[in-house]
PDB file of N, CA and C in Angstrom:
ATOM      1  N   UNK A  21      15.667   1.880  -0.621  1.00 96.00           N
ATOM      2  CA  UNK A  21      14.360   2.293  -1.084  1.00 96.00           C
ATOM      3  C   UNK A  21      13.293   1.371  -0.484  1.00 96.00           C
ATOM      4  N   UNK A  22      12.191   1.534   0.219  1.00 98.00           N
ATOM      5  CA  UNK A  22      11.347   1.217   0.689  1.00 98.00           C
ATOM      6  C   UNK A  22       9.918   0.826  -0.122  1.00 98.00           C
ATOM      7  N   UNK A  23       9.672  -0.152  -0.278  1.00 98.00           N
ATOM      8  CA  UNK A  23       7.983  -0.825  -1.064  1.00 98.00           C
ATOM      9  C   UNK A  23       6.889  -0.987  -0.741  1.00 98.00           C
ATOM     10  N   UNK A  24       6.174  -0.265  -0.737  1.00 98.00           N
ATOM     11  CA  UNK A  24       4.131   0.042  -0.561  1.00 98.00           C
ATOM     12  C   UNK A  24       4.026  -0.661  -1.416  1.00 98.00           C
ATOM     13  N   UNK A  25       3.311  -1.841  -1.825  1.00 97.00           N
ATOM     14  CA  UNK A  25       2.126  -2.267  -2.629  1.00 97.00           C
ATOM     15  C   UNK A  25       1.083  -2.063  -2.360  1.00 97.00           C
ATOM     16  N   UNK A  26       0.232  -1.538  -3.528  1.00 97.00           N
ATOM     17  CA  UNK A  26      -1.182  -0.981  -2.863  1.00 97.00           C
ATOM     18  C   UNK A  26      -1.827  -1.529  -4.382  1.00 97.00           C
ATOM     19  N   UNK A  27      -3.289  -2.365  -3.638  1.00 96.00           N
ATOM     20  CA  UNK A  27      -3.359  -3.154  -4.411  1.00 96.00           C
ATOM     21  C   UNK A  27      -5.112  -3.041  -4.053  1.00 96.00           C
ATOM     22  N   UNK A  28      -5.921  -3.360  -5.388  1.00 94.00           N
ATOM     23  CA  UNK A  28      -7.492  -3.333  -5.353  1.00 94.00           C
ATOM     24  C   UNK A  28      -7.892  -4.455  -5.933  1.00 94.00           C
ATOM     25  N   UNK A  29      -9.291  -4.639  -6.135  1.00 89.00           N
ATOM     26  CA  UNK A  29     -10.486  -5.691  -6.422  1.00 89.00           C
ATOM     27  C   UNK A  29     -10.086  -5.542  -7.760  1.00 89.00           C
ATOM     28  N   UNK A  30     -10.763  -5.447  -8.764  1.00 80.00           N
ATOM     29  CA  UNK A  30     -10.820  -5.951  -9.836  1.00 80.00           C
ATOM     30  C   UNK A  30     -10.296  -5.299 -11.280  1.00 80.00           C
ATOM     31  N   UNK A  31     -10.399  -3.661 -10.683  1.00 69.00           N
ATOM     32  CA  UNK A  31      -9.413  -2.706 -12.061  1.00 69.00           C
ATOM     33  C   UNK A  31      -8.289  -1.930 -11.106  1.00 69.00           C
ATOM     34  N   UNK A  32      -7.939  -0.974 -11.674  1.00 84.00           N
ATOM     35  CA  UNK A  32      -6.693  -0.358 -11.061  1.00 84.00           C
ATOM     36  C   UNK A  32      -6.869   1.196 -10.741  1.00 84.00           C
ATOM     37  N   UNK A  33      -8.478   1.306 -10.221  1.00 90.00           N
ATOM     38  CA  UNK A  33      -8.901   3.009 -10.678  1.00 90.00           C
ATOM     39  C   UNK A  33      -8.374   3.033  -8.694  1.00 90.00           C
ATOM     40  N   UNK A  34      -9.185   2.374  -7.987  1.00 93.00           N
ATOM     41  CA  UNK A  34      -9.000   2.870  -6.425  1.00 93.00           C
ATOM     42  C   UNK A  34      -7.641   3.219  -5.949  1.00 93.00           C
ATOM     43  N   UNK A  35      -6.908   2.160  -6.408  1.00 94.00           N
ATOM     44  CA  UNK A  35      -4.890   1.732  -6.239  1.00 94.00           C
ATOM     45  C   UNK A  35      -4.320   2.866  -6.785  1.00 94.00           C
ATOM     46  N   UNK A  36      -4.667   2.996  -7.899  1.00 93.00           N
ATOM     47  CA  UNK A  36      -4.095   4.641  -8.608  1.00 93.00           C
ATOM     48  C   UNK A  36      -4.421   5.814  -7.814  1.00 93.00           C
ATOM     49  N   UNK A  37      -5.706   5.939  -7.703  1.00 94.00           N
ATOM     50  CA  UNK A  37      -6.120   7.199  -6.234  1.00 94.00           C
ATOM     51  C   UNK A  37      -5.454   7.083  -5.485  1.00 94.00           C
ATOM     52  N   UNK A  38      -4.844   6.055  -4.792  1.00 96.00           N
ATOM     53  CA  UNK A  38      -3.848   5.793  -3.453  1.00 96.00           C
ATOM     54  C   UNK A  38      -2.987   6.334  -3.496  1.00 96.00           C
ATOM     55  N   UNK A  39      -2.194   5.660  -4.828  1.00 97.00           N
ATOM     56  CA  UNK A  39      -0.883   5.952  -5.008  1.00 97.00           C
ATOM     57  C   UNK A  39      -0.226   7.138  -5.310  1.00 97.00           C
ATOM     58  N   UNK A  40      -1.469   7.804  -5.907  1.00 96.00           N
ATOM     59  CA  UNK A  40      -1.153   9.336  -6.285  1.00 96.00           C
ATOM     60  C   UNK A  40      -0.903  10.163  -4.609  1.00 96.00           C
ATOM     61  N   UNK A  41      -1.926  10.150  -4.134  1.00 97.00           N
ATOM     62  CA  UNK A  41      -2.377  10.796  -2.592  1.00 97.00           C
ATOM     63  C   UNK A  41      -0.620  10.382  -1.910  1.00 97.00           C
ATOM     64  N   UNK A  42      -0.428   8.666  -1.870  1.00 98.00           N
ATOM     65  CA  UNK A  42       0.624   8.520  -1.039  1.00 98.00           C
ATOM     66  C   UNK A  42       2.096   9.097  -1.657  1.00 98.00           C
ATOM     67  N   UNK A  43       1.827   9.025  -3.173  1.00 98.00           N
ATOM     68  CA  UNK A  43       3.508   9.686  -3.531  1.00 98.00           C
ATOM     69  C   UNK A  43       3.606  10.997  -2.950  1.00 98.00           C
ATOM     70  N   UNK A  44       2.733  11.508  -2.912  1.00 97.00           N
ATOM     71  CA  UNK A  44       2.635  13.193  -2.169  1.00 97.00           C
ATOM     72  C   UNK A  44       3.284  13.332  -0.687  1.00 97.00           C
ATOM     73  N   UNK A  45       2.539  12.069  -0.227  1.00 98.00           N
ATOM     74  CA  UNK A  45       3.033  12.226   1.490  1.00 98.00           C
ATOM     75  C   UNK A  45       4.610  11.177   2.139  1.00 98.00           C
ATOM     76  N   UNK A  46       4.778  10.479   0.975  1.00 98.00           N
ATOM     77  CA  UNK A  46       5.679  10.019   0.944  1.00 98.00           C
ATOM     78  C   UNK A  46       6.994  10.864   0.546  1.00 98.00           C
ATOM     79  N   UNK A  47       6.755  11.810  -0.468  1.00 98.00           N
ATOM     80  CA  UNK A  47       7.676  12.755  -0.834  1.00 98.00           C
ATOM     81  C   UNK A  47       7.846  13.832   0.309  1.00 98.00           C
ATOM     82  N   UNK A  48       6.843  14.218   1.036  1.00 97.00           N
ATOM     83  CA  UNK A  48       6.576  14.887   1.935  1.00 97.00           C
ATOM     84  C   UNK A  48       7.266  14.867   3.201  1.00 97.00           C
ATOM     85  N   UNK A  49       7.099  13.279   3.601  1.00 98.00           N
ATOM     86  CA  UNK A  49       7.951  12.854   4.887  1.00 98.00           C
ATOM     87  C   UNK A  49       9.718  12.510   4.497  1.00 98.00           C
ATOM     88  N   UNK A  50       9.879  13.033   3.045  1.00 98.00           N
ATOM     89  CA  UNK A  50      11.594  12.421   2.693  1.00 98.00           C
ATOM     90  C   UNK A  50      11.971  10.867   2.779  1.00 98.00           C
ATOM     91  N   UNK A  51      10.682  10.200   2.901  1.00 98.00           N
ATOM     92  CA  UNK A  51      10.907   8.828   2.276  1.00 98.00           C
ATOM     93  C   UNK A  51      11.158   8.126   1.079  1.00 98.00           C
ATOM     94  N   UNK A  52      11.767   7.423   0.746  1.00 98.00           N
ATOM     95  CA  UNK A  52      12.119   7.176  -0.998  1.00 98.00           C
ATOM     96  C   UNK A  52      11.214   6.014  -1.087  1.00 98.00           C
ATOM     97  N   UNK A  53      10.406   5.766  -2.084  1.00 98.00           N
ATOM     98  CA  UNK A  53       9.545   4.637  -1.993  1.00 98.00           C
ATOM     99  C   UNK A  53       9.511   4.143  -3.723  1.00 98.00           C
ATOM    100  N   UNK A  54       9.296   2.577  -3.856  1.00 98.00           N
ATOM    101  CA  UNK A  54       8.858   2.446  -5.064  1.00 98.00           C
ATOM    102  C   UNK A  54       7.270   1.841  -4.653  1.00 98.00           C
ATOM    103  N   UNK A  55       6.585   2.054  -5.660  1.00 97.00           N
ATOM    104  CA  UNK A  55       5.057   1.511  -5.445  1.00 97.00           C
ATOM    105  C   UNK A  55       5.167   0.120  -6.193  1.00 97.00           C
ATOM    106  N   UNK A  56       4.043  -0.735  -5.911  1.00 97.00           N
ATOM    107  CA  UNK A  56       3.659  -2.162  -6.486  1.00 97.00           C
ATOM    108  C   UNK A  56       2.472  -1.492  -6.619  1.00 97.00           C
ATOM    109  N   UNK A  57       1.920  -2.265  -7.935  1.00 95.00           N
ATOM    110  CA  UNK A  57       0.443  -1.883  -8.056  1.00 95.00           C
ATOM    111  C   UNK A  57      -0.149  -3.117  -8.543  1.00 95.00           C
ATOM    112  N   UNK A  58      -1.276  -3.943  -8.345  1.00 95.00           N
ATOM    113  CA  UNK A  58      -1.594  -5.099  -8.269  1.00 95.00           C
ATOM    114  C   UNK A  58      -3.210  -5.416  -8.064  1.00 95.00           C
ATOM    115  N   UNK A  59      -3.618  -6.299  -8.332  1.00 94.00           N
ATOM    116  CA  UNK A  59      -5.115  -6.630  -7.806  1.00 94.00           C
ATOM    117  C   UNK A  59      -5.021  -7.630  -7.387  1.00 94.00           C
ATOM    118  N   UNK A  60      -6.153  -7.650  -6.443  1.00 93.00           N
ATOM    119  CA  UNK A  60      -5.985  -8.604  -5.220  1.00 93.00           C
ATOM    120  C   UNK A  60      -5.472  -9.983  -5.694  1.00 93.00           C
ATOM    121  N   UNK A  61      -6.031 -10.423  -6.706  1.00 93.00           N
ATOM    122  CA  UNK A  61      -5.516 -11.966  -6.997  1.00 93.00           C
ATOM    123  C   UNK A  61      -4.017 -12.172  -7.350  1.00 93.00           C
ATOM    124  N   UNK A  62      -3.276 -11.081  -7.281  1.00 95.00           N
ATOM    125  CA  UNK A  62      -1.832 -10.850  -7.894  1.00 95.00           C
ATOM    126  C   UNK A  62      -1.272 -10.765  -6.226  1.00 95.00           C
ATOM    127  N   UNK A  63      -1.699 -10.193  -5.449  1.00 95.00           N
ATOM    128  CA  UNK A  63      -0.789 -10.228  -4.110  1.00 95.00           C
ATOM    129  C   UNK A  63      -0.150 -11.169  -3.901  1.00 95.00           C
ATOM    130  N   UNK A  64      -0.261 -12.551  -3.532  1.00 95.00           N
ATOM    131  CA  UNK A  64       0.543 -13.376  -2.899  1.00 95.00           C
ATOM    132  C   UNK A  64       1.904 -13.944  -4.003  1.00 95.00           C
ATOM    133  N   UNK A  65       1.609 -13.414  -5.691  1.00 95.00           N
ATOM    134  CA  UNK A  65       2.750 -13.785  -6.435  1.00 95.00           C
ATOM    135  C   UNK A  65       3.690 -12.647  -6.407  1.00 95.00           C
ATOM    136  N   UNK A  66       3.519 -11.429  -6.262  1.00 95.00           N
ATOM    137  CA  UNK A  66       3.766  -9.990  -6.380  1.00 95.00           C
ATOM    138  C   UNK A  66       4.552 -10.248  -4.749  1.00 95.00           C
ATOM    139  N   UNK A  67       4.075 -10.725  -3.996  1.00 96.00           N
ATOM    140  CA  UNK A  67       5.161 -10.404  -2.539  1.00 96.00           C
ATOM    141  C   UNK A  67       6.200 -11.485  -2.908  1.00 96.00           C
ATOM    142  N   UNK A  68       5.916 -12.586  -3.370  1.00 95.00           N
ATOM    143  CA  UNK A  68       7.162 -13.502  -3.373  1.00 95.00           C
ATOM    144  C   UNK A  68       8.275 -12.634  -3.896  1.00 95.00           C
ATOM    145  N   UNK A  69       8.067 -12.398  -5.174  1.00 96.00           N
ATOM    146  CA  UNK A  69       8.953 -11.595  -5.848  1.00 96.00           C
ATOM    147  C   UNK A  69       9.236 -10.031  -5.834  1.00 96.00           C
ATOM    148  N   UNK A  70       8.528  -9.869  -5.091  1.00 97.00           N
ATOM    149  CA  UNK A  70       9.144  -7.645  -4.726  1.00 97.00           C
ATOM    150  C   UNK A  70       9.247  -7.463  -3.245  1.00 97.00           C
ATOM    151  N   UNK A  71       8.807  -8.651  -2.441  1.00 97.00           N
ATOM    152  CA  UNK A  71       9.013  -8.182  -1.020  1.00 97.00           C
ATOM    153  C   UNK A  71       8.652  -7.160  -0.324  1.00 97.00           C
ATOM    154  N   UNK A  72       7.268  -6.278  -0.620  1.00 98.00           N
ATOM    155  CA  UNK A  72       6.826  -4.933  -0.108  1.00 98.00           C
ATOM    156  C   UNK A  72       7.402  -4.878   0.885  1.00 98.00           C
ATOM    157  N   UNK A  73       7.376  -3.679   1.992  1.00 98.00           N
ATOM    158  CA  UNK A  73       7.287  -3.131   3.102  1.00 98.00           C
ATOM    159  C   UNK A  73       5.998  -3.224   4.249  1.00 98.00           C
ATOM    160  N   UNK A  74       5.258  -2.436   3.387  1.00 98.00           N
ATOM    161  CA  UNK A  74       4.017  -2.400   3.793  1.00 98.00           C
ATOM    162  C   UNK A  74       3.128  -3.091   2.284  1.00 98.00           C
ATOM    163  N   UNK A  75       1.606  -3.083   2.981  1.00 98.00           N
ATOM    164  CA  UNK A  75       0.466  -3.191   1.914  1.00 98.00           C
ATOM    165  C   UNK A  75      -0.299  -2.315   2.383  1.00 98.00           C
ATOM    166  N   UNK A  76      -0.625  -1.994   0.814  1.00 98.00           N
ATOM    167  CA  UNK A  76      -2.085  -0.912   1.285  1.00 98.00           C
ATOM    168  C   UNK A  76      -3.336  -1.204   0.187  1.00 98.00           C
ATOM    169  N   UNK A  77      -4.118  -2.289   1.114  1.00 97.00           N
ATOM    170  CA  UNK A  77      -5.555  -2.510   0.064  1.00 97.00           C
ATOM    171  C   UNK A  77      -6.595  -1.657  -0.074  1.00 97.00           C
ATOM    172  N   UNK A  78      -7.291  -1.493  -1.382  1.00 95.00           N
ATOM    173  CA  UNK A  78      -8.174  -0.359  -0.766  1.00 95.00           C
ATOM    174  C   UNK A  78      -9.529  -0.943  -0.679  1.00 95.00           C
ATOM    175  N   UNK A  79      -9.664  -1.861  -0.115  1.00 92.00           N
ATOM    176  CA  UNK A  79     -11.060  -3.131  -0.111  1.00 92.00           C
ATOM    177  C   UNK A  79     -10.712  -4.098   0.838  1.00 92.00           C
ATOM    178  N   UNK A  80     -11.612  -4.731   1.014  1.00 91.00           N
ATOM    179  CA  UNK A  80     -11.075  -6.209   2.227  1.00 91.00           C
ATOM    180  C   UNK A  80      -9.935  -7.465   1.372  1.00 91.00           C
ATOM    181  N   UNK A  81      -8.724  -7.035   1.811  1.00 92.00           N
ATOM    182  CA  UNK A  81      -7.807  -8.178   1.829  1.00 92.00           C
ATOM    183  C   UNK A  81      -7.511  -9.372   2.764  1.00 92.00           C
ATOM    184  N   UNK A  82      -7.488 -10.774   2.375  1.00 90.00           N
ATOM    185  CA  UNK A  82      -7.753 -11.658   3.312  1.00 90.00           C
ATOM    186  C   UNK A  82      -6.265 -11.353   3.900  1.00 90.00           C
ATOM    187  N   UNK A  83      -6.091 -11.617   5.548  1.00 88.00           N
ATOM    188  CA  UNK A  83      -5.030 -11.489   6.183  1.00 88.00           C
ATOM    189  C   UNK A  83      -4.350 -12.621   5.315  1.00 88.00           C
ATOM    190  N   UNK A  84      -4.383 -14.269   5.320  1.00 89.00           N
ATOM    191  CA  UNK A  84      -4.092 -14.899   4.597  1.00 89.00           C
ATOM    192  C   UNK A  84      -2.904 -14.894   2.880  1.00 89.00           C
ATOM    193  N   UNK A  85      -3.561 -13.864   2.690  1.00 91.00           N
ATOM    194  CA  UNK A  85      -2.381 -13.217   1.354  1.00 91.00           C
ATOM    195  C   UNK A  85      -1.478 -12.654   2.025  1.00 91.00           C
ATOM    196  N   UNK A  86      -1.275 -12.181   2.975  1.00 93.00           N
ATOM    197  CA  UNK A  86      -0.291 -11.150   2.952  1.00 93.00           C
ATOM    198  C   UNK A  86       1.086 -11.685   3.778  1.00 93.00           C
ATOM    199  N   UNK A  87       1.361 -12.825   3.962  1.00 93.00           N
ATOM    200  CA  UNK A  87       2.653 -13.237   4.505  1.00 93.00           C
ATOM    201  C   UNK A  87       3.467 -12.679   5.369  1.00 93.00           C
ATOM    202  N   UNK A  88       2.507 -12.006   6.433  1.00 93.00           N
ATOM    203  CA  UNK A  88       2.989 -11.300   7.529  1.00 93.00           C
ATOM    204  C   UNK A  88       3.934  -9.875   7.460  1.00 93.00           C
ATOM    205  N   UNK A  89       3.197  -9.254   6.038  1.00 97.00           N
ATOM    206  CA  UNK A  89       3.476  -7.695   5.881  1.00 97.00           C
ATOM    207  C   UNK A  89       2.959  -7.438   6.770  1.00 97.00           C
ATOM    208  N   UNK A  90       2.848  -6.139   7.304  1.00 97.00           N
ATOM    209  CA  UNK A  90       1.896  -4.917   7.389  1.00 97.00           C
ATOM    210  C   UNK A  90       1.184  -4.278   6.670  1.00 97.00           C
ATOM    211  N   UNK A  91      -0.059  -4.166   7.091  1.00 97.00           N
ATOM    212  CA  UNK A  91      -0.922  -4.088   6.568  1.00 97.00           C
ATOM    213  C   UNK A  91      -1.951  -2.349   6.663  1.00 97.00           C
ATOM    214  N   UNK A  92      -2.229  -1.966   5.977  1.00 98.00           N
ATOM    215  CA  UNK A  92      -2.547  -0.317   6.655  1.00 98.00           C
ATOM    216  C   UNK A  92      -4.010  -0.518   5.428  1.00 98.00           C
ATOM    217  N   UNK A  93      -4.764  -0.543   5.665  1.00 96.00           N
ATOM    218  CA  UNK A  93      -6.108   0.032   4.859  1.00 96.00           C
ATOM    219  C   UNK A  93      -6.221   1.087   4.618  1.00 96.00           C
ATOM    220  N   UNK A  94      -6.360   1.191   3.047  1.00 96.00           N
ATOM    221  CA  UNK A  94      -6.099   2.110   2.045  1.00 96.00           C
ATOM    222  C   UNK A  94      -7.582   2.924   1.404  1.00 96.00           C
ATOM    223  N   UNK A  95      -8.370   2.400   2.188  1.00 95.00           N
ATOM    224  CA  UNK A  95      -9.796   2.464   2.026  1.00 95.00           C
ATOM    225  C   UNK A  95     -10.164   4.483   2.324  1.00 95.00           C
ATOM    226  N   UNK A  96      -9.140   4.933   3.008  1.00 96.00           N
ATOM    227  CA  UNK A  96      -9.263   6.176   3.176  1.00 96.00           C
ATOM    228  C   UNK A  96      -8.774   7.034   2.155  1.00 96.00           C
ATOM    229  N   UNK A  97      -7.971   6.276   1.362  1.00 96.00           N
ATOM    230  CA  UNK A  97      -7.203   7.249  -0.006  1.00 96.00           C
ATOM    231  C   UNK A  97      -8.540   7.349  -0.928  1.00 96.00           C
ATOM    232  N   UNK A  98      -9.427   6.793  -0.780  1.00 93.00           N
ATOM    233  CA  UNK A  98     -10.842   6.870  -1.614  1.00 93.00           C
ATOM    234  C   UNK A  98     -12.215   7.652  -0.975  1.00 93.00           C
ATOM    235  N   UNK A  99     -12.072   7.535   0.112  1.00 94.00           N
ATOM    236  CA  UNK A  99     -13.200   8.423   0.952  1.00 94.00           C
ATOM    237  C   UNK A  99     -12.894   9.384   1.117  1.00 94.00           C
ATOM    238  N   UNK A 100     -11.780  10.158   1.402  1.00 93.00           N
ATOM    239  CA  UNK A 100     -10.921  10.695   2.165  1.00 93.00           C
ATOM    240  C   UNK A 100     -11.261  10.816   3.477  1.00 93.00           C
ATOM    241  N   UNK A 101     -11.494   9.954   4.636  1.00 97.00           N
ATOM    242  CA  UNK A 101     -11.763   9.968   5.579  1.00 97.00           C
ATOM    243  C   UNK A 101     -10.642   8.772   6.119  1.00 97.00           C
ATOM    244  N   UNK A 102      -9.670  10.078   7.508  1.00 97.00           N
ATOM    245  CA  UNK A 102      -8.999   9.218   7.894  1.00 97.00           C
ATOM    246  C   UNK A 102      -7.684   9.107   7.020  1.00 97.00           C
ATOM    247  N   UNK A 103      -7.333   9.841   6.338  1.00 97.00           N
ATOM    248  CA  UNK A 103      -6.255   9.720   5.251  1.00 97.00           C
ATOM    249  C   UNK A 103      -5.355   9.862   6.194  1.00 97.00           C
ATOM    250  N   UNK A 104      -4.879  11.223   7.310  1.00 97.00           N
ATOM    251  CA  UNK A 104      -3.512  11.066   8.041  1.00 97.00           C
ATOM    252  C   UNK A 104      -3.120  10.388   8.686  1.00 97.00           C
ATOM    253  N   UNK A 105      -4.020   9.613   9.473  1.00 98.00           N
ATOM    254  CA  UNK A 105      -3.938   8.329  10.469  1.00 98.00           C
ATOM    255  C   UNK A 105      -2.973   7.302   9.788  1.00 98.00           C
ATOM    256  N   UNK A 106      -4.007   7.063   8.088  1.00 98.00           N
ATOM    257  CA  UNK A 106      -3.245   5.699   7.377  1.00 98.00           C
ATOM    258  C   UNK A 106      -1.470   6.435   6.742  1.00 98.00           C
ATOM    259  N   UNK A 107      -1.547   7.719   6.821  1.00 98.00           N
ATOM    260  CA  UNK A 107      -0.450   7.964   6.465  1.00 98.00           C
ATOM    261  C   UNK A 107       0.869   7.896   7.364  1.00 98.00           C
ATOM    262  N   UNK A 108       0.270   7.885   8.587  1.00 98.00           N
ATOM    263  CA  UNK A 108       1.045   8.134   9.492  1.00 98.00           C
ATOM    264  C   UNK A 108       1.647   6.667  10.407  1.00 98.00           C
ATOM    265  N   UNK A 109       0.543   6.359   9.591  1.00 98.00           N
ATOM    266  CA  UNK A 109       0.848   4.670  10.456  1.00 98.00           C
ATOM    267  C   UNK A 109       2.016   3.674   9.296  1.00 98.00           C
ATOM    268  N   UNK A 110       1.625   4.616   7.777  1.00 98.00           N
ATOM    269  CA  UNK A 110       2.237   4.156   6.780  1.00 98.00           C
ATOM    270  C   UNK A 110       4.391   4.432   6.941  1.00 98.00           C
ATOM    271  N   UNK A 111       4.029   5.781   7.350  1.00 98.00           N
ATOM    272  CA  UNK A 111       5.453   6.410   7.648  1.00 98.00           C
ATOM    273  C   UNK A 111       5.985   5.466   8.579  1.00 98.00           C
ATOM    274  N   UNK A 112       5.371   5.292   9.986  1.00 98.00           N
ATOM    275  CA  UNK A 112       5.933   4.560  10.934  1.00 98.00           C
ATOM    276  C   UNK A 112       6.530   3.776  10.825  1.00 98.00           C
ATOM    277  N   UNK A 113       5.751   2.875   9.890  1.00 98.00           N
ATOM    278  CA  UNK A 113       6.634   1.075   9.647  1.00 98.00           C
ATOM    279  C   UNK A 113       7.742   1.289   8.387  1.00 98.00           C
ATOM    280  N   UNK A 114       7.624   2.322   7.422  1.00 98.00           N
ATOM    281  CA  UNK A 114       8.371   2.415   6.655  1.00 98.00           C
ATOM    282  C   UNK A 114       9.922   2.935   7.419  1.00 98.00           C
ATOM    283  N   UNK A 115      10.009   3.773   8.232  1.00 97.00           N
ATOM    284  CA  UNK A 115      10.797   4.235   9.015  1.00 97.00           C
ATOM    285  C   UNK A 115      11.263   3.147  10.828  1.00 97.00           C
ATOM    286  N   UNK A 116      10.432   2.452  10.722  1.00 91.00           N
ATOM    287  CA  UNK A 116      10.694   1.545  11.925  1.00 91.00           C
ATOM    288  C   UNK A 116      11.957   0.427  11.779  1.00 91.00           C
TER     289      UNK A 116
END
């Protein structure tokens, strides 16, 4: 099973929009995924202990937190602009 953490600023409304949008396309591509859901100040304790795959912030995350995940900006699960790109780049590394 494969781990997205997707993680926002200060409540959990943007991360939830994500996660909904990505369980869809994740189910879609026949990937099995569990989600992390987190705010930004929780990332760097949240990777020690769940080891994501990828991250998907939906705001500016310092490269610095992220301990050399991958990283896909999640900023499109909220605009919807650009959503297949991040999905597709999301599939890639999950499947790479």
């Amino acid at each position: 099973m494969k781990k997205i953490m997707v993680c926002c600023g200060s409540s959990m409304i943007t991360s939830t929009l994500a996660i909904n949008k990505l369980k869809t396309a994740m189910a879609n591509a026949g990937i099995d995924v569990k989600f992390i859901q987190c705010k930004f100040a929780e990332v760097q304790g949240k990777i020690k202990v769940d080891r994501p795959d990828v991250i998907v912030p939906t705001g500016a995350l310092k490269d610095s937190l992220t301990d050399s995940i991958p990283v896909v900006r999640g900023t499109c699960f909220v605009t919807g602009v650009g959503e297949k790109e991040a999905i597709d780049e999301i599939v890639k590394i999950l499947r790479g």
